XYZ file of C-alpha atoms in Angstrom:
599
model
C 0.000 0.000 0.000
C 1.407 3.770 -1.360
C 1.177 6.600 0.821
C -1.195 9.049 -0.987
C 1.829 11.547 -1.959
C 3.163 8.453 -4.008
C 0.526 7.465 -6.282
C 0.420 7.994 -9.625
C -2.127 11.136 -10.535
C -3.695 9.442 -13.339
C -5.455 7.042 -10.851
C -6.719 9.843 -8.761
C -9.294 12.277 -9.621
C -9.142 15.804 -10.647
C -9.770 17.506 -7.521
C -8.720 20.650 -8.856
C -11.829 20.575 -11.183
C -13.373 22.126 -7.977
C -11.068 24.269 -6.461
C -7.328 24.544 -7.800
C -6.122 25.969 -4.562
C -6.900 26.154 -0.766
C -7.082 30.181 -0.985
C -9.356 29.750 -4.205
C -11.382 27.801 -1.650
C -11.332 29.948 1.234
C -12.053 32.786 -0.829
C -15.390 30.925 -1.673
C -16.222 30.551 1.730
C -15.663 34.146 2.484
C -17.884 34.957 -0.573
C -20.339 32.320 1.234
C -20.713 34.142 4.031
C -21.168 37.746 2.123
C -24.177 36.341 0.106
C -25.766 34.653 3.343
C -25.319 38.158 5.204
C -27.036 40.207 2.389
C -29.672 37.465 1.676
C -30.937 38.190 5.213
C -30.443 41.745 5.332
C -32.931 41.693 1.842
C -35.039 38.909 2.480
C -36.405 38.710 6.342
C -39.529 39.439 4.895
C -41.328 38.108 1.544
C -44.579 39.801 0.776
C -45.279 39.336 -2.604
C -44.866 36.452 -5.383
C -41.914 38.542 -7.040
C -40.223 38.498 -3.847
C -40.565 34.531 -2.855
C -39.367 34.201 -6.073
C -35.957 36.356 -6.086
C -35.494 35.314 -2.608
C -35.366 31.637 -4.201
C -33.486 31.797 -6.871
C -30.507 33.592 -4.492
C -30.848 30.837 -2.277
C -30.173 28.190 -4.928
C -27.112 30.318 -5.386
C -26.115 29.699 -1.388
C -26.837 26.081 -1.853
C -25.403 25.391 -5.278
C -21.859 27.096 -3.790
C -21.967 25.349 -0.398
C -22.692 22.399 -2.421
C -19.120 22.797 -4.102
C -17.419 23.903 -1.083
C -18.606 21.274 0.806
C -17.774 18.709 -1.338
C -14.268 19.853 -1.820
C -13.571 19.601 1.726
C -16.154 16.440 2.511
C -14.832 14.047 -0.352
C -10.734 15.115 0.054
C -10.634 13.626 3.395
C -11.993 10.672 2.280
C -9.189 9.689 0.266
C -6.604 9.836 3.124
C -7.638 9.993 6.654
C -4.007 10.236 7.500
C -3.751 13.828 6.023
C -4.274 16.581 9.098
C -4.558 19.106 6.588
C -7.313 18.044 4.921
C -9.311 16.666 8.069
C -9.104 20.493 9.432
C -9.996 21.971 6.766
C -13.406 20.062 6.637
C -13.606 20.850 10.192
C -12.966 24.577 9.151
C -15.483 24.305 6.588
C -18.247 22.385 8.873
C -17.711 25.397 11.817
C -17.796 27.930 9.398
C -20.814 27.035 7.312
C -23.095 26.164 10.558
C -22.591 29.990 11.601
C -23.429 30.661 7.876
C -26.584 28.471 8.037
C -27.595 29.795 11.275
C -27.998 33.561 9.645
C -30.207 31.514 7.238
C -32.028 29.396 9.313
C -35.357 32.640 9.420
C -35.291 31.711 6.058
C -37.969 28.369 6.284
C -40.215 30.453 8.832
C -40.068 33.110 6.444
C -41.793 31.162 3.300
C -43.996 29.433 6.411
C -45.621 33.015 6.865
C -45.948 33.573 3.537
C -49.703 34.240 3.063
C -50.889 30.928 1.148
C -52.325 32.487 -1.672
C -48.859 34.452 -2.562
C -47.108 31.042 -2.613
C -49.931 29.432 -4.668
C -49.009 32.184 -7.047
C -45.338 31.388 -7.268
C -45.909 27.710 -7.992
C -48.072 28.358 -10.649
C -45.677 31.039 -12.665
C -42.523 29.215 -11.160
C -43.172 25.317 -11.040
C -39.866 24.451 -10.814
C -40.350 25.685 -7.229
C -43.580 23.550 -6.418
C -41.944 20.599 -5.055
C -39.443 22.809 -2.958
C -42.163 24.685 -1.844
C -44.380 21.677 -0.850
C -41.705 20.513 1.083
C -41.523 23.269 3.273
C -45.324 23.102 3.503
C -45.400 19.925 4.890
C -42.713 20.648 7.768
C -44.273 24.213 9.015
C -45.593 22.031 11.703
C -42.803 21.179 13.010
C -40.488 24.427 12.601
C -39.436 26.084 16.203
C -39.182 29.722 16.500
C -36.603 31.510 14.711
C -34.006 31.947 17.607
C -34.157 28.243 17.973
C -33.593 27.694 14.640
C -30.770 30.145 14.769
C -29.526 28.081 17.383
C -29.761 24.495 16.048
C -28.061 25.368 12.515
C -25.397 26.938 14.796
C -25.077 23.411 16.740
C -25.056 21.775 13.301
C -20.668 20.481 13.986
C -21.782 19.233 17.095
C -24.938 17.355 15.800
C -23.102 15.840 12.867
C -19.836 14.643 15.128
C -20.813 11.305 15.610
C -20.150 10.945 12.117
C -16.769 11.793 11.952
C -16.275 10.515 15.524
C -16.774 7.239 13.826
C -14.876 7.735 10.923
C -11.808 8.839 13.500
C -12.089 6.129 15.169
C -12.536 3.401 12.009
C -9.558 4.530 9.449
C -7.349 6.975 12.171
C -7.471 4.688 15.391
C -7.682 1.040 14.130
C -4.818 -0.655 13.649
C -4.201 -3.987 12.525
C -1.500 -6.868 12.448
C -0.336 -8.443 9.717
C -1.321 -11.825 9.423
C 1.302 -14.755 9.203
C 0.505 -17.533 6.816
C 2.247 -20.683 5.945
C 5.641 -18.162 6.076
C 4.234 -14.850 4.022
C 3.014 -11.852 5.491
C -0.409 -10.894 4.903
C -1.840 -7.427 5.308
C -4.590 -6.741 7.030
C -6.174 -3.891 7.249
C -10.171 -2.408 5.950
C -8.914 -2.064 2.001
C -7.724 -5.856 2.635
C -10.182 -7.703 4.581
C -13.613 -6.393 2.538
C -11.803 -6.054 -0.834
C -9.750 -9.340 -0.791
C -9.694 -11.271 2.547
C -13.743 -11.860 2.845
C -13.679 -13.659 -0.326
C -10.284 -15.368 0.098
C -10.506 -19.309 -0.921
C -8.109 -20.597 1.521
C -10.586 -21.655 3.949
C -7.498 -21.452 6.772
C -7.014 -18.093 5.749
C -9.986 -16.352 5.108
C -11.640 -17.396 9.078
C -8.348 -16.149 10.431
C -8.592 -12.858 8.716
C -12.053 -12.430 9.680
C -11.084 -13.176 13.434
C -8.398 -10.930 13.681
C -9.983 -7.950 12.019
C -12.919 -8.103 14.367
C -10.863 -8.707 17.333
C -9.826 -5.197 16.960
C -13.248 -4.036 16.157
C -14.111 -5.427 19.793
C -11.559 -3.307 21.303
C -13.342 -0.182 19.981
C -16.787 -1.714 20.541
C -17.429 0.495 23.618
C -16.419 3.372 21.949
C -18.175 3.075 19.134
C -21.418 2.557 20.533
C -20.943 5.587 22.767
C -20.512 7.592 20.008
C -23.617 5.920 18.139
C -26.149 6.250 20.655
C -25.265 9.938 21.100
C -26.378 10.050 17.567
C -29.740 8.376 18.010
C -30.565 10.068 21.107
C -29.658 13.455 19.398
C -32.322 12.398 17.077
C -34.818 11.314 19.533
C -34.376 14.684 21.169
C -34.547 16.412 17.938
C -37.833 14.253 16.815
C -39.817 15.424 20.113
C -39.091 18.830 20.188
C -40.211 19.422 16.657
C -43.485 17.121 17.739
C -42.920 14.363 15.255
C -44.684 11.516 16.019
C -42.143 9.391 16.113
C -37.849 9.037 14.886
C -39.050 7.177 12.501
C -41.284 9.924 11.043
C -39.019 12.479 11.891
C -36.149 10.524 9.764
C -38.838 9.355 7.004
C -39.668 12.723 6.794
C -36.347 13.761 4.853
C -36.938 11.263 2.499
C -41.053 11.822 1.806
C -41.910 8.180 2.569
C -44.525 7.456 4.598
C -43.814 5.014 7.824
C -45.927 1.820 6.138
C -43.881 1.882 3.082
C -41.086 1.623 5.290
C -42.254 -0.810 7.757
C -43.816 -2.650 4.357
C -40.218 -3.379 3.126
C -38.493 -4.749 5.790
C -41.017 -7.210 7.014
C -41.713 -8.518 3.059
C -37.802 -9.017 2.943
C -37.583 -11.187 6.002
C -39.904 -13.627 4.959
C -39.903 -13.698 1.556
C -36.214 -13.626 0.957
C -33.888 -15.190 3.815
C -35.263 -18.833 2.692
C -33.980 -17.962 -0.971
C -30.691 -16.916 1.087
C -30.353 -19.794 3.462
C -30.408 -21.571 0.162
C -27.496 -19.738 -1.521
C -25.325 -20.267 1.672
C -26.112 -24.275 1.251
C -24.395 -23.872 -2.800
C -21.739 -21.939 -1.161
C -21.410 -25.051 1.447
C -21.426 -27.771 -1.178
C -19.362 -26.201 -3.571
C -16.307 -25.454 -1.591
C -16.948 -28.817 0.532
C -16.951 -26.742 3.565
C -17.043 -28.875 7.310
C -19.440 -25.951 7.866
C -20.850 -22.605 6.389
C -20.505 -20.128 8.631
C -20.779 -16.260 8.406
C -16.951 -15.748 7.519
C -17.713 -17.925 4.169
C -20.742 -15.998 3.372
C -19.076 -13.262 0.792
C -16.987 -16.317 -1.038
C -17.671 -16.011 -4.974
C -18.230 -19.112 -6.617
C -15.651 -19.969 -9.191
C -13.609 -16.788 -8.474
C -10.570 -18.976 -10.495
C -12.473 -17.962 -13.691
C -12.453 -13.590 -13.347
C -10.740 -12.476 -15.258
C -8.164 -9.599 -14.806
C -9.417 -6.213 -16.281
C -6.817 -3.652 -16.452
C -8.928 0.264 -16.100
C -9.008 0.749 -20.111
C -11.106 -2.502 -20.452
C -13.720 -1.688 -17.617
C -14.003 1.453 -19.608
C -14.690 -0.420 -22.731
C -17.170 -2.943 -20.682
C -18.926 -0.268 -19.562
C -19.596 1.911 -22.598
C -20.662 -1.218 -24.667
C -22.994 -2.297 -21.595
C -24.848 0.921 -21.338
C -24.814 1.611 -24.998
C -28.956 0.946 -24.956
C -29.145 4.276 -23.199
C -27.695 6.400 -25.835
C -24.794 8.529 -27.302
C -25.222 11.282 -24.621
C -25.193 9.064 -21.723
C -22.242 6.867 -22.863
C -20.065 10.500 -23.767
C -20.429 11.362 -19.903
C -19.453 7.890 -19.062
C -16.505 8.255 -21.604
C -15.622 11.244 -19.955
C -15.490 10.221 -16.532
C -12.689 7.757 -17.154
C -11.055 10.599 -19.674
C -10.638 13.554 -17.545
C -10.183 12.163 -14.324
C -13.780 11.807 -12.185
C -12.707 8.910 -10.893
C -10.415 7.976 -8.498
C -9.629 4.280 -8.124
C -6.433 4.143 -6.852
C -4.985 2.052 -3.743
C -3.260 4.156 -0.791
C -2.817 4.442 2.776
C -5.568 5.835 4.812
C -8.595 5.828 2.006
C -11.726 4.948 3.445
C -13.448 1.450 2.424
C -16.237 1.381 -0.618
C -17.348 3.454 -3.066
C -19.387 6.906 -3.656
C -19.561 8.803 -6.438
C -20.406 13.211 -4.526
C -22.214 15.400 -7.875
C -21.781 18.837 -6.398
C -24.107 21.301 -8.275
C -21.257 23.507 -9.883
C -18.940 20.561 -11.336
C -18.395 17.209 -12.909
C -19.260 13.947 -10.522
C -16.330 12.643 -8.861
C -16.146 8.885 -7.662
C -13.994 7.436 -5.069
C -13.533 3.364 -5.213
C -10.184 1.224 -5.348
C -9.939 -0.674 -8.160
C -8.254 -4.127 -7.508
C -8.994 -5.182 -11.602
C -11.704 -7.743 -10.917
C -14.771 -7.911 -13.093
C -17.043 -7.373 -9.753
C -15.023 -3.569 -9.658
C -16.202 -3.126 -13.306
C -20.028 -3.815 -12.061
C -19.158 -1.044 -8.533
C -17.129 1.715 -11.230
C -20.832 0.940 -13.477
C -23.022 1.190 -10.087
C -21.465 4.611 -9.608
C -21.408 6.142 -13.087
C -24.957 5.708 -12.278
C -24.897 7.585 -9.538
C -22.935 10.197 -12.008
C -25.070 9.899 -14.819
C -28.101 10.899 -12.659
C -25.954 13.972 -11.266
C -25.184 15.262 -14.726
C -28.772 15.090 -15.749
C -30.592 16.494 -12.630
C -28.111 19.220 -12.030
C -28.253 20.279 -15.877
C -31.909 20.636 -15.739
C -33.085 21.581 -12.067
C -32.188 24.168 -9.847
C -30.063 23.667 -6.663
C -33.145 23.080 -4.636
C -34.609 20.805 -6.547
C -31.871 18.467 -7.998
C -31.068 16.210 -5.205
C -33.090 13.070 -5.243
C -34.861 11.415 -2.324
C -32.140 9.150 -0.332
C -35.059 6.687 -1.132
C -34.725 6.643 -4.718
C -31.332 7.742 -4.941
C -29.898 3.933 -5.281
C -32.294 3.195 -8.920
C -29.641 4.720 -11.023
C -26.852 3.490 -9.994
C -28.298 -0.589 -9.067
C -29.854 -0.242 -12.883
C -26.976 0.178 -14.603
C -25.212 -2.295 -12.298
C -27.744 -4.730 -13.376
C -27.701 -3.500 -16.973
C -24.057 -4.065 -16.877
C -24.281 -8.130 -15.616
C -27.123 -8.524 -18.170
C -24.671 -7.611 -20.512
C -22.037 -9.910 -19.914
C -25.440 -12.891 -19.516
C -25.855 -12.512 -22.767
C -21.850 -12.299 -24.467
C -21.490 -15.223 -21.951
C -19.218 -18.165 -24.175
C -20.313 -20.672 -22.781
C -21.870 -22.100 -19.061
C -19.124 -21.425 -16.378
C -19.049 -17.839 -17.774
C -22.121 -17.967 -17.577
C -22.402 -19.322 -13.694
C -19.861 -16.973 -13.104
C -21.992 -13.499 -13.881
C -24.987 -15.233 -12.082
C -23.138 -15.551 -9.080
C -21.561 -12.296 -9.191
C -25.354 -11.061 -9.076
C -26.245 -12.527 -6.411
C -22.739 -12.599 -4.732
C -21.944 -8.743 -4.951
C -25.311 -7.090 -6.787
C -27.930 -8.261 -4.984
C -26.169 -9.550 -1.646
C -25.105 -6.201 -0.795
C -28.385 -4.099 -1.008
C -30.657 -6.443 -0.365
C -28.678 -8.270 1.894
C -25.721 -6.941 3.806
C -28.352 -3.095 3.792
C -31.373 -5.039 4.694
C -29.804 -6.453 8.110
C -27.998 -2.872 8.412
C -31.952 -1.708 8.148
C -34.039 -4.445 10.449
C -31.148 -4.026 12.823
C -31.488 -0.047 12.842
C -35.503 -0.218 13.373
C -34.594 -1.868 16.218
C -32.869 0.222 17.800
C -35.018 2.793 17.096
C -37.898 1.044 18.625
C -36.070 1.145 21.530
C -34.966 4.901 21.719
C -38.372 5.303 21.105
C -39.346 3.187 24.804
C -36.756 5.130 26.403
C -33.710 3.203 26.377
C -29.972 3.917 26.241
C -28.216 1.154 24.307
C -25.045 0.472 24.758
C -22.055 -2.487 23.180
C -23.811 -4.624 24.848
C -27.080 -4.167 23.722
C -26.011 -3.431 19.664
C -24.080 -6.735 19.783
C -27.090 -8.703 20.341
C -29.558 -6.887 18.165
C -27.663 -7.504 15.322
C -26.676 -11.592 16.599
C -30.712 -11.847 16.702
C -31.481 -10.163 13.686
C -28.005 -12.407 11.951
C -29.622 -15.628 13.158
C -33.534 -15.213 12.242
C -32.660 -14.384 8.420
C -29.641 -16.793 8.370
C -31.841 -19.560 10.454
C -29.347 -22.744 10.911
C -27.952 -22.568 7.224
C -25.036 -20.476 9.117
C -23.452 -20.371 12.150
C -22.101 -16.895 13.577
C -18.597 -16.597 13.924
C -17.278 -15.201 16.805
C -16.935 -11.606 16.221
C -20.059 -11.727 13.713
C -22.178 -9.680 16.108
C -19.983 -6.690 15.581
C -20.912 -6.429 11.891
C -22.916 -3.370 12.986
C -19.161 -1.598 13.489
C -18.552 -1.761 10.211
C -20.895 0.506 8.143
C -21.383 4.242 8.225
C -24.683 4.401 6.968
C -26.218 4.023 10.445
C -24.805 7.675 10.646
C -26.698 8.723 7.500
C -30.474 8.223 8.746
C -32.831 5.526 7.595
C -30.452 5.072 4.428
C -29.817 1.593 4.532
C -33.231 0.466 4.172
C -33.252 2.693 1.056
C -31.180 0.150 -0.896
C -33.388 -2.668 -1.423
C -35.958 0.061 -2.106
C -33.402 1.240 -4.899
C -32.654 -2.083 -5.945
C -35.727 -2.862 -6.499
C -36.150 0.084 -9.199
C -33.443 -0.741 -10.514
C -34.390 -4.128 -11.073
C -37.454 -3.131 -12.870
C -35.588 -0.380 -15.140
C -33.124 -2.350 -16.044
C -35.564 -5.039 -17.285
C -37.043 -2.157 -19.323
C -33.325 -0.867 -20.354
C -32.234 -4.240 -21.945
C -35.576 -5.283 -22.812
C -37.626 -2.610 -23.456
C -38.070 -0.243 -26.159
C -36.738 2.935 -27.000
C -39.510 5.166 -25.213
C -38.664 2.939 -22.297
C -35.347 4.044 -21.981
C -35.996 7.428 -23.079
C -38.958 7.656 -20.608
C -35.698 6.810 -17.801
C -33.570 9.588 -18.714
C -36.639 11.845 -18.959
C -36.640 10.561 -14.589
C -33.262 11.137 -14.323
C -33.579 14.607 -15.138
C -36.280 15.202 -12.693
C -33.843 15.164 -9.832
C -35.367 15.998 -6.825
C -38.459 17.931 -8.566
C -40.936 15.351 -7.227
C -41.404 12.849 -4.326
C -39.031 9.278 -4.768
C -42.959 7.316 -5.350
C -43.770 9.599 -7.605
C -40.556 9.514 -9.147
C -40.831 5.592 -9.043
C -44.604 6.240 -11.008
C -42.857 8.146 -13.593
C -40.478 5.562 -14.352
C -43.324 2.636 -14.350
C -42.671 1.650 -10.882
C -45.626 1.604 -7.972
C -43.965 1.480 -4.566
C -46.904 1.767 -2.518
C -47.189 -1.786 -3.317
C -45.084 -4.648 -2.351
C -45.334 -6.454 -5.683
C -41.902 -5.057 -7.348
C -40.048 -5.850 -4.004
C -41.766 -9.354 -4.600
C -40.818 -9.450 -8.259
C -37.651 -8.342 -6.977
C -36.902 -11.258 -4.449
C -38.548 -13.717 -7.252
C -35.594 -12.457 -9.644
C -33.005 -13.203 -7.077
C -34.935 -17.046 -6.359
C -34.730 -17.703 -10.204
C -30.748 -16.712 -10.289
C -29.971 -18.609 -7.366
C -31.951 -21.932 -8.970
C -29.779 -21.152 -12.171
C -26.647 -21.302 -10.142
C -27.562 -24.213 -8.839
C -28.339 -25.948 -11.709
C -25.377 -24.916 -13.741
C -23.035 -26.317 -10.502
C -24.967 -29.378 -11.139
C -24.331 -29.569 -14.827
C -20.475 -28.840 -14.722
C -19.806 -31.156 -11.532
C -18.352 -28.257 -9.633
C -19.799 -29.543 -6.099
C -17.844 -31.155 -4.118
């Protein structure tokens, strides 16, 4: 592993695409906090349709900069936790901009007071407002007065620490050991384990690597959950003083999804899909001729001997022929992202675990992954030039209020082309084991991880939110054996838990991100359906998707999910969705069969 100053620059991205310099960056900030000053000085009170109106479009200015500035200093960091310099200048950035926001924060109780009929008025000459202005509709409830507005935006560092308490502790604190095996040194570390060691076929191997890293996840277990349930009782507090009827409502409420929907999703999963599951873990069993499966062998890839290598140029050249249905447009942004440097894929010291592809308003998408030249990376660099794709086209044709998507919907683009992608390679399969090999890498990495490894993440969170909600303070303890019970009623005895299994709920920051992780298998499922319509469809299907794309964040996620042919008030595509996943894992089986590949 290279120390960031060491790798080569074509493998990062073009940071500099955002801000060449710090003082061209600072100098932003400073103009930040000049427009927030005057924007209160000349809107504190809105009278007339004209004035909502101005008053709007400056304040898509505010967001669309702080958008850039904040992803400068958010998405830096993440590429080298190691680097002081760039950690304090996020932390400059976060104390800074919640002084900024505070100044702003009138600015919700302001359109609140707006006289109904005024606003009516703006939507109709301005529609490209309604949905903003709905939105803030809909919360006026549950606004405080304007000094303690003023005051919570100020609090806003403190509120959001948790978050980069955990990521302190996770890629500044943790330290591993190398591991020692049959006379080579092994590193271990986060890159290692979930990029390599998890799916290592040395059976020896692989269980010590997963015992070791979460042996040092225990030692930070306390501390981890300390700083976690400060987060959820923040948002407890939060949820009753704005007089939400529950967390969960006050957290669905960000998203515009109603509580059944949510509730809906995560009890259809349980049932319908952990038999399906415990079914794929028996294959997994058979084929490696395990003494038993247990939860360490869960993220082995069947026939990993046959992926083949694929250097950067050739996922580019997967990719572009994969999406092609989608059109000439769409495939030149894709072109460019590998071109001029959106993407950085490279392996160093100190970068955080995963992928995420950040579409700041004023720029180009950048994605963050690290690229180890497996096929299964060419299906994560496709899952994110989704996410990049839908940034270009919202952010070209919505305003800075109104391009964001819901966090609910947010996962379609990037899980269809994913899907697109593997449907690709189905069908330019030679012959069967290429063949078994993309089915299992659908259900291995595609649909494992969102509607697996995110819906425990999710049935685990509602959980603890059920018990914030009675009161309770939860501690190691208590998160350790949430997740065990949840682990064993999907798994059932098709797996036993490893020691160190329990702490699984360590490992993922999306805890720190809201209800997200039950958003995946809501995106998945979307995706599913669009990318049915994207291989198999016709033209006006797939022009009918980019049409959604560049709605952005100009409607609700259902009604964004209507518009794309999608009803999520039902549980039928998540059914549809788990059926897909049931006929894959019967292929798999049957191909195993046919070759003679269990042992």
């Amino acid at each position: 592993m290279k120390k960031r100053c060491d790798v080569d620059p074509k493998e990062t991205w073009a940071i500099e695409d955002l801000y060449a310099s710090d003082d061209a960056f600072y100098a932003d900030l400073e103009k930040l906090a000049r427009m927030a000053s005057d924007f209160k000085e000349k809107y504190s009170v809105l009278e007339t349709s004209d004035d909502v109106y101005e008053s709007l479009e400056a304040y898509s200015d505010i967001i669309s900069l702080t958008d850039g500035l904040g992803t400068f200093a958010g998405i830096s960091k993440e590429t080298d936790a190691t680097d002081d310099a760039m950690a304090k200048r996020d932390a400059k950035f976060g104390s800074e901009v919640s002084k900024i926001f505070a100044k702003l924060s009138f600015y919700d109780s302001a359109l609140v007071k707006v006289d109904s009929k005024v606003l009516d008025e703006t939507i109709k000459n301005h529609p490209k407002y309604a949905y903003y202005l709905k939105r803030i509709k809909d919360k006026a409830k549950y606004l405080l007065d304007e000094k303690t507005e003023a005051a919570l935006a100020a609090l806003a560092p403190t509120f959001d620490a948790p978050y980069t308490n955990y990521n302190d502790m996770r890629y500044g604190d943790m330290k591993f050991e190398n591991i020692d095996h049959n006379g080579e040194e092994v590193v271990l570390n986060h890159n290692t384990f979930e990029e390599y060691l998890e799916g290592e076929t040395d059976t020896e191997l692989r269980r010590r690597a997963f015992a070791d890293y979460h042996k040092v996840l225990a030692a930070y277990q306390n501390a981890d959950a300390s700083v976690y349930n400060n987060l959820i009782q923040n948002e407890k507090i939060m949820a009753d003083l704005r007089g939400y009827e529950s967390v969960f409502h006050y957290l669905l409420a960000r998203q515009d999804v109603d509580f059944d929907v949510y509730e809906n999703h995560i009890d259809i999963i349980m049932e319908k899909l952990s038999p399906i599951m415990r079914k794929y873990a028996k294959i997994i069993k058979n084929h490696y001729g395990l003494d038993e499966m247990t939860y360490a062998d869960l993220k082995l890839a069947i026939d990993p001997e046959y992926e083949p290598k694929v250097s950067i140029e050739e996922a580019k050249s997967y990719i572009v022929d994969g999406l092609s249905p989608l059109g000439e447009e769409y495939i030149g942004y894709m072109k460019k992202a590998f071109d001029d440097r959106w993407i950085d894929y490279s392996q160093n010291i100190g970068k955080r675990t995963g992928a995420f592809c950040s579409s700041p308003y004023p720029s180009h998408p950048f994605i963050m992954t690290t690229y180890n030249e497996s096929m299964s990376q060419v299906m994560t660099l496709a899952h994110e030039l989704g996410h990049a794709g839908q940034g270009i086209l919202s952010n070209a044709n919505q305003n800075a209020l109104s391009c964001d998507m819901s966090m609910y919907f947010v996962e379609a683009p990037s899980t269809a082309n994913e899907i697109t992608m593997e449907r690709y390679l189905l069908k330019n399969a030679k012959d069967d084991r290429e063949k078994l090999w993309v089915l299992s890498t659908m259900i291995g990495k595609t649909y494992y991880h969102n509607f697996v490894t995110h819906y425990l993440e999710a049935t685990f969170q509602r959980e603890v939110y059920r018990r914030v909600e009675k009161g309770e303070s939860l501690s190691a303890a208590d998160f350790n054996q949430i997740f065990k019970d949840k682990l064993e009623k999907f798994w059932g005895d098709a797996v036993v838990l490893n020691e160190g299994a329990e702490l699984t709920w360590m490992r993922q920051p999306h805890y720190y991100m809201g209800l997200y992780s039950f958003t995946y298998q809501a995106g998945l499922t979307i995706g599913t359906a669009i990318s049915e319509k994207i291989v198999h469809g016709t033209e006006e299907d797939r022009k009918q998707w980019l049409e959604v794309l560049k709605l952005g964040g100009s409607m609700g996620p259902i009604d964004l999910a209507k518009a794309a042919g999608v009803d999520m008030t039902t549980t039928k595509p998540i059914e549809d969705a788990i059926d897909f996943i049931g006929q894959i894992v019967d292929e798999i089986d049957g191909l195993l069969k046919k070759l003679n590949m269990y042992k």
